[in-house]
CSV table of C-alpha atoms in Angstrom, one decimal:
chain,number,residue,atom,x,y,z
M,1,UNK,CA,1.8,-15.9,-4.6
M,2,UNK,CA,5.0,-13.9,-4.2
M,3,UNK,CA,6.5,-13.5,-0.8
M,4,UNK,CA,8.6,-10.4,0.0
M,5,UNK,CA,11.4,-10.6,2.6
M,6,UNK,CA,12.5,-7.2,3.8
M,7,UNK,CA,15.6,-6.6,6.0
M,8,UNK,CA,16.5,-5.4,8.4
M,9,UNK,CA,13.3,-5.1,10.5
M,10,UNK,CA,14.8,-2.1,12.2
M,11,UNK,CA,17.9,-0.1,12.3
M,12,UNK,CA,19.4,2.8,14.2
M,13,UNK,CA,21.0,5.7,12.3
M,14,UNK,CA,22.1,9.3,12.8
M,15,UNK,CA,21.4,12.4,10.7
M,16,UNK,CA,23.7,12.4,7.8
M,17,UNK,CA,24.1,8.6,7.6
M,18,UNK,CA,23.5,6.5,4.5
M,19,UNK,CA,20.9,3.8,5.1
M,20,UNK,CA,20.2,0.8,2.9
M,21,UNK,CA,17.1,-1.5,3.1
M,22,UNK,CA,16.7,-4.7,1.1
M,23,UNK,CA,13.8,-6.6,-0.2
M,24,UNK,CA,14.0,-10.0,-1.8
M,25,UNK,CA,11.1,-11.6,-3.7
M,26,UNK,CA,10.4,-15.3,-3.7
M,27,UNK,CA,10.2,-15.2,-7.5
M,28,UNK,CA,11.0,-12.8,-10.2
M,29,UNK,CA,8.8,-9.7,-10.1
M,30,UNK,CA,10.6,-7.9,-13.0
M,31,UNK,CA,10.8,-4.3,-12.0
M,32,UNK,CA,7.4,-4.1,-10.3
M,33,UNK,CA,8.7,-3.0,-6.9
M,34,UNK,CA,7.7,0.1,-5.0
M,35,UNK,CA,8.9,1.7,-1.8
M,36,UNK,CA,6.8,3.6,0.7
M,37,UNK,CA,7.4,5.6,3.8
M,38,UNK,CA,5.0,5.7,6.7
M,39,UNK,CA,5.0,7.8,9.8
M,40,UNK,CA,3.0,7.0,12.9
M,41,UNK,CA,-0.7,7.7,12.4
M,42,UNK,CA,-0.3,8.6,8.8
M,43,UNK,CA,-1.0,6.9,5.5
M,44,UNK,CA,1.9,5.5,3.5
M,45,UNK,CA,3.6,7.7,1.0
M,46,UNK,CA,5.0,6.4,-2.3
M,47,UNK,CA,8.7,7.1,-2.7
M,48,UNK,CA,9.9,4.9,-5.5
M,49,UNK,CA,8.1,3.0,-8.2
M,50,UNK,CA,9.2,0.5,-10.9
M,51,UNK,CA,12.2,-0.3,-8.7
M,52,UNK,CA,14.3,2.8,-9.4
M,53,UNK,CA,12.0,5.7,-10.3
M,54,UNK,CA,11.6,8.6,-7.9
M,55,UNK,CA,8.0,9.7,-7.3
M,56,UNK,CA,7.4,13.4,-8.0
M,57,UNK,CA,8.2,15.6,-5.0
M,58,UNK,CA,10.3,13.0,-3.2
M,59,UNK,CA,13.8,14.3,-2.4
M,60,UNK,CA,16.7,13.0,-4.5
M,61,UNK,CA,18.5,11.5,-1.4
M,62,UNK,CA,16.1,8.6,-1.8
M,63,UNK,CA,17.0,6.1,-4.5
M,64,UNK,CA,16.0,2.5,-5.5
M,65,UNK,CA,17.7,-0.2,-7.5
M,66,UNK,CA,17.3,-3.8,-8.4
M,67,UNK,CA,15.3,-6.1,-10.7
M,68,UNK,CA,14.1,-9.7,-10.7
M,69,UNK,CA,14.3,-10.7,-7.0
M,70,UNK,CA,16.7,-8.4,-5.3
M,71,UNK,CA,15.9,-4.7,-4.6
M,72,UNK,CA,17.3,-2.0,-2.4
M,73,UNK,CA,16.2,1.4,-1.1
M,74,UNK,CA,19.0,3.8,-0.2
M,75,UNK,CA,18.7,7.0,1.7
M,76,UNK,CA,21.7,9.2,1.5
M,77,UNK,CA,22.5,11.9,4.0
M,78,UNK,CA,19.6,11.0,6.3
M,79,UNK,CA,17.5,13.9,7.4
M,80,UNK,CA,15.5,14.2,10.7
M,81,UNK,CA,12.2,13.8,8.8
M,82,UNK,CA,13.3,10.5,7.4
M,83,UNK,CA,12.9,8.6,10.6
M,84,UNK,CA,9.9,6.4,9.8
M,85,UNK,CA,9.0,2.9,8.7
M,86,UNK,CA,9.7,1.9,5.1
M,87,UNK,CA,7.9,-0.9,3.2
M,88,UNK,CA,8.5,-2.5,-0.2
M,89,UNK,CA,5.6,-3.7,-2.3
M,90,UNK,CA,5.5,-6.0,-5.3
M,91,UNK,CA,3.0,-5.5,-8.0
M,92,UNK,CA,4.0,-8.2,-10.5
M,93,UNK,CA,0.6,-10.0,-10.3
M,94,UNK,CA,-2.2,-10.0,-7.8
M,95,UNK,CA,-2.4,-10.7,-4.9
M,96,UNK,CA,0.3,-8.1,-4.3
M,97,UNK,CA,2.4,-8.3,-1.1
M,98,UNK,CA,4.3,-5.9,1.1
M,99,UNK,CA,7.5,-6.5,2.9
M,100,UNK,CA,7.4,-6.7,6.7
M,101,UNK,CA,8.7,-3.1,7.1
M,102,UNK,CA,11.9,-1.5,8.3
M,103,UNK,CA,11.7,1.0,11.1
M,104,UNK,CA,14.5,3.6,10.9
M,105,UNK,CA,15.1,4.9,14.4
M,106,UNK,CA,17.4,7.6,15.7
M,107,UNK,CA,20.6,6.4,17.2
S,1,UNK,CA,-6.9,18.2,-6.0
S,2,UNK,CA,-6.7,14.5,-6.2
S,3,UNK,CA,-8.1,13.1,-2.9
S,4,UNK,CA,-9.5,9.9,-1.4
S,5,UNK,CA,-11.8,9.8,1.7
S,6,UNK,CA,-12.7,6.5,3.4
S,7,UNK,CA,-15.8,6.2,5.5
S,8,UNK,CA,-17.8,3.4,7.1
S,9,UNK,CA,-15.5,2.1,9.8
S,10,UNK,CA,-16.6,1.4,13.4
S,11,UNK,CA,-17.0,-1.3,16.0
S,12,UNK,CA,-18.7,-4.4,14.7
S,13,UNK,CA,-19.4,-7.8,16.3
S,14,UNK,CA,-17.7,-10.9,14.9
S,15,UNK,CA,-19.6,-12.6,12.2
S,16,UNK,CA,-21.4,-9.4,11.1
S,17,UNK,CA,-21.0,-7.4,7.9
S,18,UNK,CA,-19.7,-3.9,7.3
S,19,UNK,CA,-19.4,-1.7,4.2
S,20,UNK,CA,-16.5,0.7,3.7
S,21,UNK,CA,-16.7,3.4,1.1
S,22,UNK,CA,-13.9,5.3,-0.7
S,23,UNK,CA,-14.9,8.6,-2.3
S,24,UNK,CA,-12.6,10.0,-4.9
S,25,UNK,CA,-12.3,13.6,-6.0
S,26,UNK,CA,-10.1,15.1,-8.8
S,27,UNK,CA,-10.2,11.9,-10.9
S,28,UNK,CA,-12.6,9.1,-11.9
S,29,UNK,CA,-12.5,5.7,-10.3
S,30,UNK,CA,-13.7,4.4,-13.6
S,31,UNK,CA,-10.4,5.1,-15.3
S,32,UNK,CA,-8.1,4.0,-12.6
S,33,UNK,CA,-7.2,0.8,-10.6
S,34,UNK,CA,-8.2,1.2,-7.0
S,35,UNK,CA,-6.8,-0.7,-4.1
S,36,UNK,CA,-7.7,-1.4,-0.5
S,37,UNK,CA,-4.8,-1.9,2.0
S,38,UNK,CA,-5.2,-2.5,5.7
S,39,UNK,CA,-2.9,-2.3,8.8
S,40,UNK,CA,-3.7,-4.1,12.0
S,41,UNK,CA,-2.7,-2.4,15.2
S,42,UNK,CA,1.1,-2.3,15.5
S,43,UNK,CA,1.5,-4.4,12.4
S,44,UNK,CA,2.7,-3.9,8.8
S,45,UNK,CA,0.7,-3.1,5.7
S,46,UNK,CA,-1.4,-5.8,4.0
S,47,UNK,CA,-2.7,-5.4,0.5
S,48,UNK,CA,-6.2,-6.9,0.3
S,49,UNK,CA,-7.9,-6.0,-3.0
S,50,UNK,CA,-7.8,-4.2,-6.3
S,51,UNK,CA,-10.5,-3.1,-8.7
S,52,UNK,CA,-9.1,-2.7,-12.2
S,53,UNK,CA,-10.5,-0.1,-14.6
S,54,UNK,CA,-11.7,-2.9,-16.9
S,55,UNK,CA,-13.7,-4.4,-14.1
S,56,UNK,CA,-11.6,-7.3,-12.9
S,57,UNK,CA,-11.1,-7.7,-9.2
S,58,UNK,CA,-8.6,-9.6,-7.1
S,59,UNK,CA,-8.3,-10.3,-3.4
S,60,UNK,CA,-5.8,-11.5,-0.9
S,61,UNK,CA,-6.3,-15.0,0.3
S,62,UNK,CA,-7.1,-13.7,3.8
S,63,UNK,CA,-10.3,-12.0,2.6
S,64,UNK,CA,-11.2,-14.0,-0.5
S,65,UNK,CA,-14.8,-15.1,-0.3
S,66,UNK,CA,-15.7,-12.7,2.5
S,67,UNK,CA,-14.9,-9.3,1.0
S,68,UNK,CA,-16.4,-7.9,-2.2
S,69,UNK,CA,-15.5,-4.8,-4.2
S,70,UNK,CA,-17.9,-2.7,-6.1
S,71,UNK,CA,-17.7,0.6,-8.0
S,72,UNK,CA,-20.3,3.3,-8.2
S,73,UNK,CA,-19.6,5.6,-11.2
S,74,UNK,CA,-22.3,8.1,-10.2
S,75,UNK,CA,-20.9,8.6,-6.7
S,76,UNK,CA,-17.3,8.1,-7.9
S,77,UNK,CA,-16.7,5.6,-5.1
S,78,UNK,CA,-15.2,2.2,-4.6
S,79,UNK,CA,-16.8,0.2,-1.8
S,80,UNK,CA,-15.6,-2.7,0.1
S,81,UNK,CA,-18.3,-5.0,1.4
S,82,UNK,CA,-16.9,-7.1,4.3
S,83,UNK,CA,-18.8,-10.1,5.7
S,84,UNK,CA,-18.2,-12.8,8.2
S,85,UNK,CA,-15.9,-10.4,10.0
S,86,UNK,CA,-13.3,-11.8,12.4
S,87,UNK,CA,-11.2,-10.3,15.2
S,88,UNK,CA,-8.2,-10.5,12.9
S,89,UNK,CA,-9.9,-8.1,10.5
S,90,UNK,CA,-9.4,-5.4,13.0
S,91,UNK,CA,-7.3,-2.7,11.3
S,92,UNK,CA,-7.1,0.7,9.7
S,93,UNK,CA,-8.4,0.3,6.1
S,94,UNK,CA,-6.8,2.5,3.5
S,95,UNK,CA,-8.1,3.2,0.0
S,96,UNK,CA,-5.3,3.9,-2.6
S,97,UNK,CA,-5.2,4.9,-6.2
S,98,UNK,CA,-3.1,3.0,-8.6
S,99,UNK,CA,-0.2,4.8,-10.2
S,100,UNK,CA,0.4,5.1,-13.9
S,101,UNK,CA,3.6,5.9,-15.9
S,102,UNK,CA,4.1,7.3,-19.3
S,103,UNK,CA,1.4,6.5,-21.8
S,104,UNK,CA,-1.0,5.4,-18.9
S,105,UNK,CA,1.0,2.2,-18.4
S,106,UNK,CA,0.1,0.9,-15.0
S,107,UNK,CA,3.0,0.8,-12.5
S,108,UNK,CA,1.2,-1.5,-10.0
S,109,UNK,CA,2.1,0.9,-7.2
S,110,UNK,CA,-0.2,3.2,-5.2
S,111,UNK,CA,0.4,7.0,-5.4
S,112,UNK,CA,-2.6,8.5,-3.7
S,113,UNK,CA,-3.9,7.3,-0.3
S,114,UNK,CA,-6.8,8.2,1.9
S,115,UNK,CA,-6.5,8.9,5.6
S,116,UNK,CA,-7.9,5.5,6.5
S,117,UNK,CA,-10.9,4.3,8.4
S,118,UNK,CA,-10.7,2.1,11.5
S,119,UNK,CA,-12.6,-1.2,11.8
S,120,UNK,CA,-12.7,-2.9,15.2
S,121,UNK,CA,-14.2,-6.4,15.3
S,122,UNK,CA,-15.1,-7.3,18.8
S,123,UNK,CA,-18.0,-8.6,20.9
């Protein structure tokens, strides 16, 4: 089974900042890496699929990159509504796994 | 509108069984891969199972042998039968539809989520 290591577990940032979150896979997962945003009490929302593709309706300040075992989610020009928890998820082969999550808090 | 609604959660004693249902609207569960994901209180997301359109099912090690997926075409639902429940199965359970790319190639991501149903395993 593939293990996903996500870092950092939390970070503090201000509106307008650039934020980068990293996920590392224990083995190659090709490009089958997705990123989700979750706000308290809400279901997760798909942001990025196939490592670097923006889901329809997601603002372009969100971007993803990487392949193989190293992936990043970048949020440019952080907006107030972006304070949330972010998860990566690998889908190379089941059982799929999520990263531990990164909570983006207001500085 | 594409929508998922989970039902069936509640308070259940350890060792007992519970069945969750995920009702889809706006698409057919028969033609999509459907997932269940759970989130224990204050914890992260845990993928637990997938029902592929071709009929194959896969489970996380934490639920394998205790949880079983089924699909009802007439009701357009995907159900999760949970048995031998334990305290650490306490969580919000989400149903999520698998995402497809161009040409219906599966992306192994989840693009539509239900609101979740809460399962509490306690005596």
